[in-house]
XYZ file of C-alpha atoms in Angstrom:
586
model
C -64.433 46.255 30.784
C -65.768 47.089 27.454
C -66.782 50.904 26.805
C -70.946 50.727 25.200
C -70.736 52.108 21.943
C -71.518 55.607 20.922
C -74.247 56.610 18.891
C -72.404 55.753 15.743
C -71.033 52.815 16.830
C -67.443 53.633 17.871
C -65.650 52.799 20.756
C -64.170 56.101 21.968
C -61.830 54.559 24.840
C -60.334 51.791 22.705
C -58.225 53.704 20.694
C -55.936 55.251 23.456
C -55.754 51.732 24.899
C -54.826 50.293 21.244
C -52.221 53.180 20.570
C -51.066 52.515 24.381
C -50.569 48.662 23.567
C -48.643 49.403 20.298
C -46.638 51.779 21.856
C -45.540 49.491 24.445
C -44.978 46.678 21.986
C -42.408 49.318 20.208
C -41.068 49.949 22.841
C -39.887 53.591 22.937
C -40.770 54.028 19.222
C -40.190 57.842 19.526
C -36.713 57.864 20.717
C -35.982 56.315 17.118
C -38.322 59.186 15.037
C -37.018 61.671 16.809
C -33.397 60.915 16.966
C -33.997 60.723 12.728
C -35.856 64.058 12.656
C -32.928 65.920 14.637
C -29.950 63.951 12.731
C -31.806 65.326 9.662
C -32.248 68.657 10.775
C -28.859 69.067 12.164
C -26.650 67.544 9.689
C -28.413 69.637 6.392
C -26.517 72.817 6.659
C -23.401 70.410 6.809
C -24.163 69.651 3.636
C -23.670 73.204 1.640
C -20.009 73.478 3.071
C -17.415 74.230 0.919
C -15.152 71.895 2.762
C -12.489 68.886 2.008
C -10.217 66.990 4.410
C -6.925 66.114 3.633
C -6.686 62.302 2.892
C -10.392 63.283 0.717
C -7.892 65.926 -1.330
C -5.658 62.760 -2.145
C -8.389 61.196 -3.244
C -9.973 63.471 -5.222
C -6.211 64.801 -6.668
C -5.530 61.080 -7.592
C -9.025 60.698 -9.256
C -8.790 63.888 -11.070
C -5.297 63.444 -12.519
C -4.916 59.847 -13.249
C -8.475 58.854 -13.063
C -10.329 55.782 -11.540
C -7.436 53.415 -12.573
C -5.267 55.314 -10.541
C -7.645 55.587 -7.670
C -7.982 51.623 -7.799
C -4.355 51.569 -7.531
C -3.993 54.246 -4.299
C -6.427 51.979 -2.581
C -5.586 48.518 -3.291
C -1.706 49.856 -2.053
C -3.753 51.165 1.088
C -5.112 47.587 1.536
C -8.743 49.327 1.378
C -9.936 46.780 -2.011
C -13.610 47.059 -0.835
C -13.135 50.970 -0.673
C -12.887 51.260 -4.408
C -16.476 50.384 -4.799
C -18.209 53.188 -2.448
C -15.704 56.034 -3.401
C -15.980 55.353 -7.114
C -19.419 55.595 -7.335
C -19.060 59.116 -5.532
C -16.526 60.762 -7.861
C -18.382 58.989 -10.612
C -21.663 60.694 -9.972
C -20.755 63.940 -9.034
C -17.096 64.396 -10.483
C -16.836 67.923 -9.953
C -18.462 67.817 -6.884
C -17.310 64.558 -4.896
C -17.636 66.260 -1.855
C -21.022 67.149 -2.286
C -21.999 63.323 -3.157
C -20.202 61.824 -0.278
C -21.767 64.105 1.959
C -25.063 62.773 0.537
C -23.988 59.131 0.455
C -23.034 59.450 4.285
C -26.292 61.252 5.651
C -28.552 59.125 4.026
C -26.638 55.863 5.307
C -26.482 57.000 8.366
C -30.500 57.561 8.782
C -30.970 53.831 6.886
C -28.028 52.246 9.695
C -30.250 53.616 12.629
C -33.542 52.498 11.264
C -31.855 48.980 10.364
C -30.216 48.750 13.853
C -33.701 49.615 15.369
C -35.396 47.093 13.258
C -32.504 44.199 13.827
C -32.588 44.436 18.098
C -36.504 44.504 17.857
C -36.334 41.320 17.031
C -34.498 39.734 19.801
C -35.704 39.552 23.506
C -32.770 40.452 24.497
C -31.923 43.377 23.128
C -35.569 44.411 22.670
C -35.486 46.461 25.343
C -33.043 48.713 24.382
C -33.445 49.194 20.514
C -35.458 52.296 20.471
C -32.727 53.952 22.666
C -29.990 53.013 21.332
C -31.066 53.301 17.556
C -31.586 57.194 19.081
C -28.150 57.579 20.494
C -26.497 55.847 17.089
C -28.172 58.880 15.443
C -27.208 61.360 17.353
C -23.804 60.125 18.331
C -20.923 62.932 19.214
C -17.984 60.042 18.850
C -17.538 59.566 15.234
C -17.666 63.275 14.010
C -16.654 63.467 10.058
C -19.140 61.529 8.501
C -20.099 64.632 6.317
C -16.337 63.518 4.301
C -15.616 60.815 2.195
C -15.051 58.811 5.512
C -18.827 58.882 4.459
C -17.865 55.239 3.561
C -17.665 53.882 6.918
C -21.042 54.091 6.857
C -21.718 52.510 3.867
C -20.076 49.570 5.116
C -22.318 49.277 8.262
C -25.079 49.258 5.850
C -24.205 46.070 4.422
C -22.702 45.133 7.505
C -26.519 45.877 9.214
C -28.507 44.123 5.688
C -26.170 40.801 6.525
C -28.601 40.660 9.984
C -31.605 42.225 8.146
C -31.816 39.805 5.070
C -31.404 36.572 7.373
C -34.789 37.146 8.276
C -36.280 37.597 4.911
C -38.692 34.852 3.335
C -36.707 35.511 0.168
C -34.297 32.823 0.193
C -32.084 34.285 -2.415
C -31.680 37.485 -0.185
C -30.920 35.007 2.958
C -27.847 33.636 0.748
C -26.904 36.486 0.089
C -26.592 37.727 3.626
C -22.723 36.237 4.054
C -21.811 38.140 0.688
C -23.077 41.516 2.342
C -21.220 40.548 5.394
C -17.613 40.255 2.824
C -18.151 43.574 1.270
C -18.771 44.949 4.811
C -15.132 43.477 6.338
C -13.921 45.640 3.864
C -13.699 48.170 6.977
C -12.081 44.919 8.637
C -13.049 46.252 12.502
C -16.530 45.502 12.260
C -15.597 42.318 13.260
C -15.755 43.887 16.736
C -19.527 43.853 16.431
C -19.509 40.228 15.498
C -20.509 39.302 19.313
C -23.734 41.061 18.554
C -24.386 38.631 15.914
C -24.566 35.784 18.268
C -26.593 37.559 21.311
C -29.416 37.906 17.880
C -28.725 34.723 16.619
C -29.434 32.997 19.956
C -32.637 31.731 20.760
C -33.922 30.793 24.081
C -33.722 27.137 24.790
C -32.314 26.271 21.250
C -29.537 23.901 21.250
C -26.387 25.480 20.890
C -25.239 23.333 17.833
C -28.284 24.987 16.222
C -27.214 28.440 16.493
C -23.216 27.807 15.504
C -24.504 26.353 12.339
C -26.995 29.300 11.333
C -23.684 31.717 12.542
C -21.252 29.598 9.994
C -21.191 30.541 6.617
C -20.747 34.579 8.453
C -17.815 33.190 10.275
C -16.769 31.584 7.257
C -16.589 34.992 5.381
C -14.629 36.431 8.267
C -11.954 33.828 8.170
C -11.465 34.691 4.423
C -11.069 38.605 5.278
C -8.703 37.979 8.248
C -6.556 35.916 5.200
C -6.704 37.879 2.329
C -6.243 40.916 4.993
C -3.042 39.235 5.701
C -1.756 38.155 2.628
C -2.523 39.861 -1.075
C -4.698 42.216 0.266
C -1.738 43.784 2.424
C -0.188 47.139 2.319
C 1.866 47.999 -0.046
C 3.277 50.678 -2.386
C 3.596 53.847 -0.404
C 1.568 52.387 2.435
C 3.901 49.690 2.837
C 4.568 48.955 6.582
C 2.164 51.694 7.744
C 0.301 50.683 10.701
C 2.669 47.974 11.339
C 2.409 45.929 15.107
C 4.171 47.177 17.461
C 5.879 45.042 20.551
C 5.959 47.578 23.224
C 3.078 46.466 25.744
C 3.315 50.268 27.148
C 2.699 52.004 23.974
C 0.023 49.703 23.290
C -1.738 50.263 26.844
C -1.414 54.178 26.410
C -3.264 53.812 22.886
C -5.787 51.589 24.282
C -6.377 54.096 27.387
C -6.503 56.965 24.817
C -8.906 55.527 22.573
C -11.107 54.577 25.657
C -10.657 58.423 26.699
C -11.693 59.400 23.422
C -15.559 58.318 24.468
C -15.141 61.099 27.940
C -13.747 63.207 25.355
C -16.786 63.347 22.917
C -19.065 63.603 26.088
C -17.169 67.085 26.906
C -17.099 68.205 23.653
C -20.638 67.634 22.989
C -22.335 69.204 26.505
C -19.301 72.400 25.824
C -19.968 72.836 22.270
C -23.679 71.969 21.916
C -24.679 74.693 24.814
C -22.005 77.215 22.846
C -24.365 77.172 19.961
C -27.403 79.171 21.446
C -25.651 80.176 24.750
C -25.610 78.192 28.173
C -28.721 79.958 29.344
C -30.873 79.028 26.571
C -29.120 75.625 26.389
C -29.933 74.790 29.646
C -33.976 75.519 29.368
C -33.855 74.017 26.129
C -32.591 70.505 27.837
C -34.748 70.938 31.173
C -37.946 71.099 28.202
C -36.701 68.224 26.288
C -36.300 66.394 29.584
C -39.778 67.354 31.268
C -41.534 66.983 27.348
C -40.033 63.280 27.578
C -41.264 62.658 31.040
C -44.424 63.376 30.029
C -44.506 60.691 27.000
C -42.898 58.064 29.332
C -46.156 55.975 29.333
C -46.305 55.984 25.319
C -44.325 56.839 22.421
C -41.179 57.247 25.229
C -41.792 53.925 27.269
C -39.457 51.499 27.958
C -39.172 48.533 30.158
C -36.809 48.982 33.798
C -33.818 46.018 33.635
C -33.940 45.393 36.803
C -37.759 44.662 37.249
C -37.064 40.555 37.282
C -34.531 38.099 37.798
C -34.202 37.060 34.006
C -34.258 41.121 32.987
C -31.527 41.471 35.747
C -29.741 38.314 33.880
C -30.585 40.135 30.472
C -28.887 43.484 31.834
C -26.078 41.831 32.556
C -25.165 40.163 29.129
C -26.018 43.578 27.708
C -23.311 44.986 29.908
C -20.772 42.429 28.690
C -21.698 42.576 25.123
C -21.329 46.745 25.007
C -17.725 46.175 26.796
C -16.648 43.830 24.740
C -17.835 45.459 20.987
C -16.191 48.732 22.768
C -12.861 46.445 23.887
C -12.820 44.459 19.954
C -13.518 47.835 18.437
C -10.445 49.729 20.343
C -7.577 46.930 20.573
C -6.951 46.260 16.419
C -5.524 49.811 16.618
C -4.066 49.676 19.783
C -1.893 46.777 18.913
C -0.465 49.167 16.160
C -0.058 52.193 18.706
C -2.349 54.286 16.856
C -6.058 55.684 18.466
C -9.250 57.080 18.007
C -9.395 61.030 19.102
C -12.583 63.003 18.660
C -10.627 66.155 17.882
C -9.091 64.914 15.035
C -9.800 63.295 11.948
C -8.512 59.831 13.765
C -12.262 59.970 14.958
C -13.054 57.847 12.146
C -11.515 54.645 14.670
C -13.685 55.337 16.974
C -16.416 53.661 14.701
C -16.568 50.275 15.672
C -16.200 50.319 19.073
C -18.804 53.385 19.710
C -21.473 50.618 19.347
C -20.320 49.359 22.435
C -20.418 52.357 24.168
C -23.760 52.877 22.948
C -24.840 49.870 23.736
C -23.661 50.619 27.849
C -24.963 53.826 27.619
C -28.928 52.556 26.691
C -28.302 50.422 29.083
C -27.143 51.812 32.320
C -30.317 54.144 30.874
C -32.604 51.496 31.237
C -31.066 50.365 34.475
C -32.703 53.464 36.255
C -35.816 53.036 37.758
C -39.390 55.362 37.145
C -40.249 55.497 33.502
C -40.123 59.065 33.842
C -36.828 59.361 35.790
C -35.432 56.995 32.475
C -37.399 58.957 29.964
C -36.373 62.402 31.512
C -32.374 61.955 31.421
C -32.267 60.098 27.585
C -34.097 63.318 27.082
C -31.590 65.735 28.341
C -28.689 63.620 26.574
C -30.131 63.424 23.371
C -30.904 67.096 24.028
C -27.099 67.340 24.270
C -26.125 65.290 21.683
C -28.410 67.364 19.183
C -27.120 70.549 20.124
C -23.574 69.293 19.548
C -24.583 67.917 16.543
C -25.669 71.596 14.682
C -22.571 73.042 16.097
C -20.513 70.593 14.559
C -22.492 71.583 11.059
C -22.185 75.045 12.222
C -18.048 74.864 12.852
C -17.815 72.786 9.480
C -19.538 75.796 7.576
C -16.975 78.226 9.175
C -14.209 76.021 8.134
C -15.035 75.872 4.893
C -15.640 79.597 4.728
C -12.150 79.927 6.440
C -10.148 77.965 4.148
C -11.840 79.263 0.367
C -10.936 82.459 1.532
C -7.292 81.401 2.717
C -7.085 79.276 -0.746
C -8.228 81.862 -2.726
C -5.947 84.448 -1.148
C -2.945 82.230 -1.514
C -3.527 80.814 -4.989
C -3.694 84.557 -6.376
C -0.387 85.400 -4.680
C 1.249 82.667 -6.207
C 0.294 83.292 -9.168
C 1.720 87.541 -9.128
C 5.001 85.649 -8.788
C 6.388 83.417 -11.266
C 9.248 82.300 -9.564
C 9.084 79.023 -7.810
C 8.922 78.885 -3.875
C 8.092 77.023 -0.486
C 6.009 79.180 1.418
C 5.140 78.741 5.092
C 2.035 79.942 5.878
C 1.927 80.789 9.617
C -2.299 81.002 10.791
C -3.173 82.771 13.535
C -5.452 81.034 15.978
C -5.549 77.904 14.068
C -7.707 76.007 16.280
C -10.128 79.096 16.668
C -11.917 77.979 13.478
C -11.135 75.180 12.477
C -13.462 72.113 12.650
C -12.680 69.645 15.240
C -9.385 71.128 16.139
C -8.023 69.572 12.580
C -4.529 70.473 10.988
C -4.264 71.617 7.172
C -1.302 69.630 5.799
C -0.303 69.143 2.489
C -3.174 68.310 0.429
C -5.464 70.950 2.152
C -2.993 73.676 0.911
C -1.913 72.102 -2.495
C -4.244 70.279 -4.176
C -6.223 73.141 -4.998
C -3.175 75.212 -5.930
C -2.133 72.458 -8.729
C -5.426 71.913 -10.014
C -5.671 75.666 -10.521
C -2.431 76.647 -11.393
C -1.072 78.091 -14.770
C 1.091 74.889 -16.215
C 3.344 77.289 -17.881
C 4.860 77.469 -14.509
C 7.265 75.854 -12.455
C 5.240 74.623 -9.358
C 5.050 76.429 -5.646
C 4.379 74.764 -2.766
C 2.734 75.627 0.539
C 2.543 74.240 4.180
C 1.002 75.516 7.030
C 3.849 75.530 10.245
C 1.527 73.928 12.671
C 0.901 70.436 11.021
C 4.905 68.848 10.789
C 5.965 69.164 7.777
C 8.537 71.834 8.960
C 9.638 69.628 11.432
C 13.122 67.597 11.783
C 11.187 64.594 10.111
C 9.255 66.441 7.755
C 10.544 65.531 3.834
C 10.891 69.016 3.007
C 13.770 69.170 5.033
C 15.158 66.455 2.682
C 14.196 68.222 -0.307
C 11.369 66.515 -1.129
C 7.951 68.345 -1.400
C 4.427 66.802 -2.208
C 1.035 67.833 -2.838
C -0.799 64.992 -1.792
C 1.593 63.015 0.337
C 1.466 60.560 -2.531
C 4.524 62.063 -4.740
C 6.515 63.940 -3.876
C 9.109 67.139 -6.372
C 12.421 68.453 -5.942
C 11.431 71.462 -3.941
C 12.567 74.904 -4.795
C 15.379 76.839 -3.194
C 13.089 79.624 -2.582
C 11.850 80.068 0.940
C 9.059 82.185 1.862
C 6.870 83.207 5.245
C 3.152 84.503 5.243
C 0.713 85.106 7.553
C -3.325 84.469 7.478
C -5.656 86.197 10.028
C -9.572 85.736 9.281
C -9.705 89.047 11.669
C -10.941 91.396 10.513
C -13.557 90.387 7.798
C -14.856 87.096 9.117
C -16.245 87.526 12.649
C -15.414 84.741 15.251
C -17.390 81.826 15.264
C -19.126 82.399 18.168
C -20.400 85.847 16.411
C -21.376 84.630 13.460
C -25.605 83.378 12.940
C -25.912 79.897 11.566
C -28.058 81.832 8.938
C -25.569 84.635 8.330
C -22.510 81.865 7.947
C -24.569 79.988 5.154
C -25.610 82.749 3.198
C -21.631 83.956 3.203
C -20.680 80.149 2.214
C -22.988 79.999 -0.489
C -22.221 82.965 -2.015
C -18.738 83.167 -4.348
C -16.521 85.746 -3.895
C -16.744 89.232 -5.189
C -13.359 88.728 -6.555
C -10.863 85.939 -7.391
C -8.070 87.544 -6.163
C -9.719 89.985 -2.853
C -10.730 88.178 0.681
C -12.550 88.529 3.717
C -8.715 88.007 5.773
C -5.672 89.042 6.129
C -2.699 87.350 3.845
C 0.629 89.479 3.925
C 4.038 88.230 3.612
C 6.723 88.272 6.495
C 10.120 89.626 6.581
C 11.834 89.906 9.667
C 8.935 89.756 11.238
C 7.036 92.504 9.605
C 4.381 92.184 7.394
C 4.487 93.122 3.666
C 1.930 93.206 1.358
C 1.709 90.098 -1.533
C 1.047 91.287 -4.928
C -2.021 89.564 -6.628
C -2.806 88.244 -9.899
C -5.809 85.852 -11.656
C -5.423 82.851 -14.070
C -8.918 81.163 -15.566
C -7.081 77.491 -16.199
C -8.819 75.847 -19.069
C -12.379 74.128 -17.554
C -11.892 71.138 -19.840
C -9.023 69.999 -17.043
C -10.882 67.612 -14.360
C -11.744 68.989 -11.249
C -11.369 72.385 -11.992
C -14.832 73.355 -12.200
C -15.463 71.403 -8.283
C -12.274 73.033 -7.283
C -12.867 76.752 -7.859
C -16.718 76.147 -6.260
C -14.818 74.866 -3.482
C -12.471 78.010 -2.872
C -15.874 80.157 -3.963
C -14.258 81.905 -7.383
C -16.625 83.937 -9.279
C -18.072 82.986 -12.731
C -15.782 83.180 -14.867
C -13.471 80.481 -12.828
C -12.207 78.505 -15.897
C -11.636 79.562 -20.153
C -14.018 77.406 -22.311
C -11.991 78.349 -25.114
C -9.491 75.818 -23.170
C -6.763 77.969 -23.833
C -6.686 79.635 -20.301
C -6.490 83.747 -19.860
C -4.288 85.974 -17.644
């Protein structure tokens, strides 16, 4: 029945019923605004770390030495072609500061790939019911946990992967031909042909005749077939990359990666409820979910509704295909990396593999979601988990902000005791508690510890080396023990007869990381040191096992060379960090 108008004219009790109507044609609209807001809000700090991985040191070493001709050549040896695109542009924009643009780069494609991915299962009935969800859960996601690194590319790949659904359904038809192309650049990241089965579930429309649908899905298959060739012919390893990753035969090695990589998922889970209540204590945690669960009960009839997939026969039928489409993106995603007995691992930088195949997890997690019944029951736990995977989400900023404060002050330390001693050496640099700070339980191998060091270092000397004892290259297969020491694990020096041992303790100037305010820890990041050659730890020498103090001494390298002036930002050296005069100082 029709409310009689006020006064004025205006129908009070048709705009709830209007908003109530659009909300139910979005479907859960808010899970997708909020899951933005809170990726937003937890990722920023992220972005002020002073903070690079190892294979991003390579990267950056090779750009800033041989320039982009020799970062074409690292990659096309890597058999990553399509990489040279996305990781030019970065150390082209921001040369002294790569870092800081692929940080950038990787946020903001991130936010675009879970509006797109909202936007592309809208549009099908079958996975209509879901999109708001898991468009949510993609933002928020605790599996793939160093996109604030140059693995920032991944996600510019599922961009274009994403735009080769969105622009099929533009009236444009030059951006509908161009859809395939965006698919080929995508493939550069060759395992997001996993998701590929998604393609046809959107493709598909009800009663259409099959033949229909395979021809609309051709010219993308066609563009796969050419990646799968060129994959495995010129576009094959090569260089010093040659044979990495090579297949292996044994079906038990294989089944032990491909249980590990499925583990990887219960592993991100734990880390995420663990971590995330660490950050403001389980107490506070805990009434902070129990809110966000009741507070998304309560918005289950509007901006939080979504349909139950069991309420019908053909919603029971749809359930079920989106059951076997998550398992088999997760299965596609895993087994390319099985077959080569490597895995994804959420505590390690190998959490980039994860990638593909976390759509399909995402894609069973909506669902079995969806599968509960009472709005509010649904509502209520995608509440609590997004709560969850929030919280885990700002610790993971949080823990990269301490790592970066960490290693400047190890880097800093180290590169001034080098430089008191002119003699050539191999140092190893014993860290206590390694795994106390250090984000995502990560190793620092040879590019964390030396690519700094050369870029820094007075060229008037003969170069040191340095390697931390807990990351292999100690070990019996290690190439120092053949003589042979590198910097970026792309060349590789005679090394010097010289053998030294030092220890690093953060105790006692940089409290724990559980003692430290988000606040407090970005204020100390941001600021440089008081001193290039002082720190907040402890870096002594050892000698039969007790400690000695290292002498220090300072060297401004000339800040014409490239990539000192993002280097010394990045191990927080005070103004002046480089000689204009381009002669250098002592």
């Amino acid at each position: 029945m029709i409310e009689p108008a006020s006064p004025n004219g205006f129908r009070w009790k048709t705009i709830p019923h209007a908003a109530l109507c659009y909300m139910r044609e979005r479907m859960g609209i808010g899970y997708v605004w909020v899951g933005a807001v809170l990726a937003l809000g937890a990722s920023l700090p992220a972005l002020f770390a002073r903070e690079v991985f190892g294979d991003d040191w390579s990267v950056y070493y090779t750009y800033w030495t041989e320039g982009l001709p020799g970062l074409f050549r690292v990659l096309y040896e890597a058999a990553h072609a399509g990489f040279i695109v996305p990781m030019s542009l970065l150390v082209v924009l921001l040369p002294d500061m790569p870092d800081v643009a692929a940080r950038l780069a990787g946020l903001g494609c991130h936010l675009a790939n879970g509006v797109l991915l909202y936007s592309i299962l809208q549009r099908s009935p079958y996975t209509k019911p879901i999109a708001a969800l898991f468009a949510a859960l993609f933002l928020l996601s605790p599996f793939y946990v160093i996109r604030l690194t140059q693995n920032a590319v991944y996600d510019v790949f599922l961009l274009f992967y994403l735009l080769s659904y969105e622009l099929t359904y533009s009236k444009v038809r030059a951006l509908r031909w161009a859809a395939p192309f965006c698919l080929f650049f995508s493939l550069s990241l060759e395992t997001l042909i996993a998701l590929e089965p998604l393609r046809v579930v959107l493709a598909r429309s009800p009663g259409e005749r099959w033949t229909r649908t395979l021809a609309r899905l051709a010219p993308f298959w066609l563009a796969v077939a050419t990646i799968i060739v060129l994959r495995m012919t010129i576009l094959g390893k090569s260089g010093h990359y040659a044979g990495q990753y090579s297949f292996v035969s044994d079906p038990v090695v294989i089944r032990r990666a491909l249980v590990a990589h499925f583990m990887a998922f219960r592993t991100g889970l734990e880390y995420a409820y663990s971590h995330g209540f660490g950050l403001l204590g389980s107490r506070n945690s805990t009434v902070l979910a129990l809110a966000a669960m009741v507070g998304s009960a309560l918005l289950s009839a509007s901006a939080f509704w979504t349909p139950w997939l069991l309420r019908s026969l053909v919603s029971s039928a749809n359930a079920m295909l989106l059951l076997v489409l998550g398992a088999a993106i997760a299965l596609l995603g895993a087994v390319p990396y099985a077959i080569t007995g490597i895995y994804g691992d959420v505590m390690r930088g190998e959490s980039r593999l994860l990638f593909p195949s976390q759509v399909g997890v995402l894609l069973l997690m909506a669902t079995f979601i969806q599968l509960v019944p009472g709005a509010r029951l649904r509502a209520g736990l995608a509440g609590g988990l997004l709560t969850v995977f929030a919280l885990s989400m700002v610790q993971d900023s949080k823990r990269l902000l301490y790592d970066g404060l960490i290693n400047s002050d190890l880097q800093r330390q180290v590169r001034a005791a080098l430089l008191a001693d002119p003699e050539p050496k191999v140092v190893r640099l014993h860290i206590e508690d390694p795994h106390m700070f250090s984000y995502r339980s990560r190793c620092l191998g040879a590019p964390d510890m030396n690519v700094a060091q050369m870029m820094l270092r007075d060229e008037n000397r003969e170069r040191s080396f340095v390697y931390t004892d807990h990351c292999g290259d100690f070990d019996s297969s290690g190439a120092i023990r053949n003589d042979a020491c590198t910097v970026s694990y792309l060349e590789f020096f005679p090394c010097p007869p010289r053998r030294e041992t030092w220890r690093y303790r953060a105790a006692p100037g940089i409290p724990p990381p559980d003692r430290i305010r988000l606040l407090e820890l970005m204020r100390a990041v941001l600021e440089d040191a008081p001193s290039a050659t002082q720190g907040r730890g402890e870096l002594v020498q050892l000698k039969d096992g007790l400690p000695i103090p290292l002498a220090r001494a300072e060297y401004r390298p000339p800040c014409r060379r490239p990539g000192v002036r993002g280097t010394a930002w990045l191990l927080a050296l005070p103004a002046p960090s480089c000689e204009e005069s381009g002669l250098g100082a002592r």
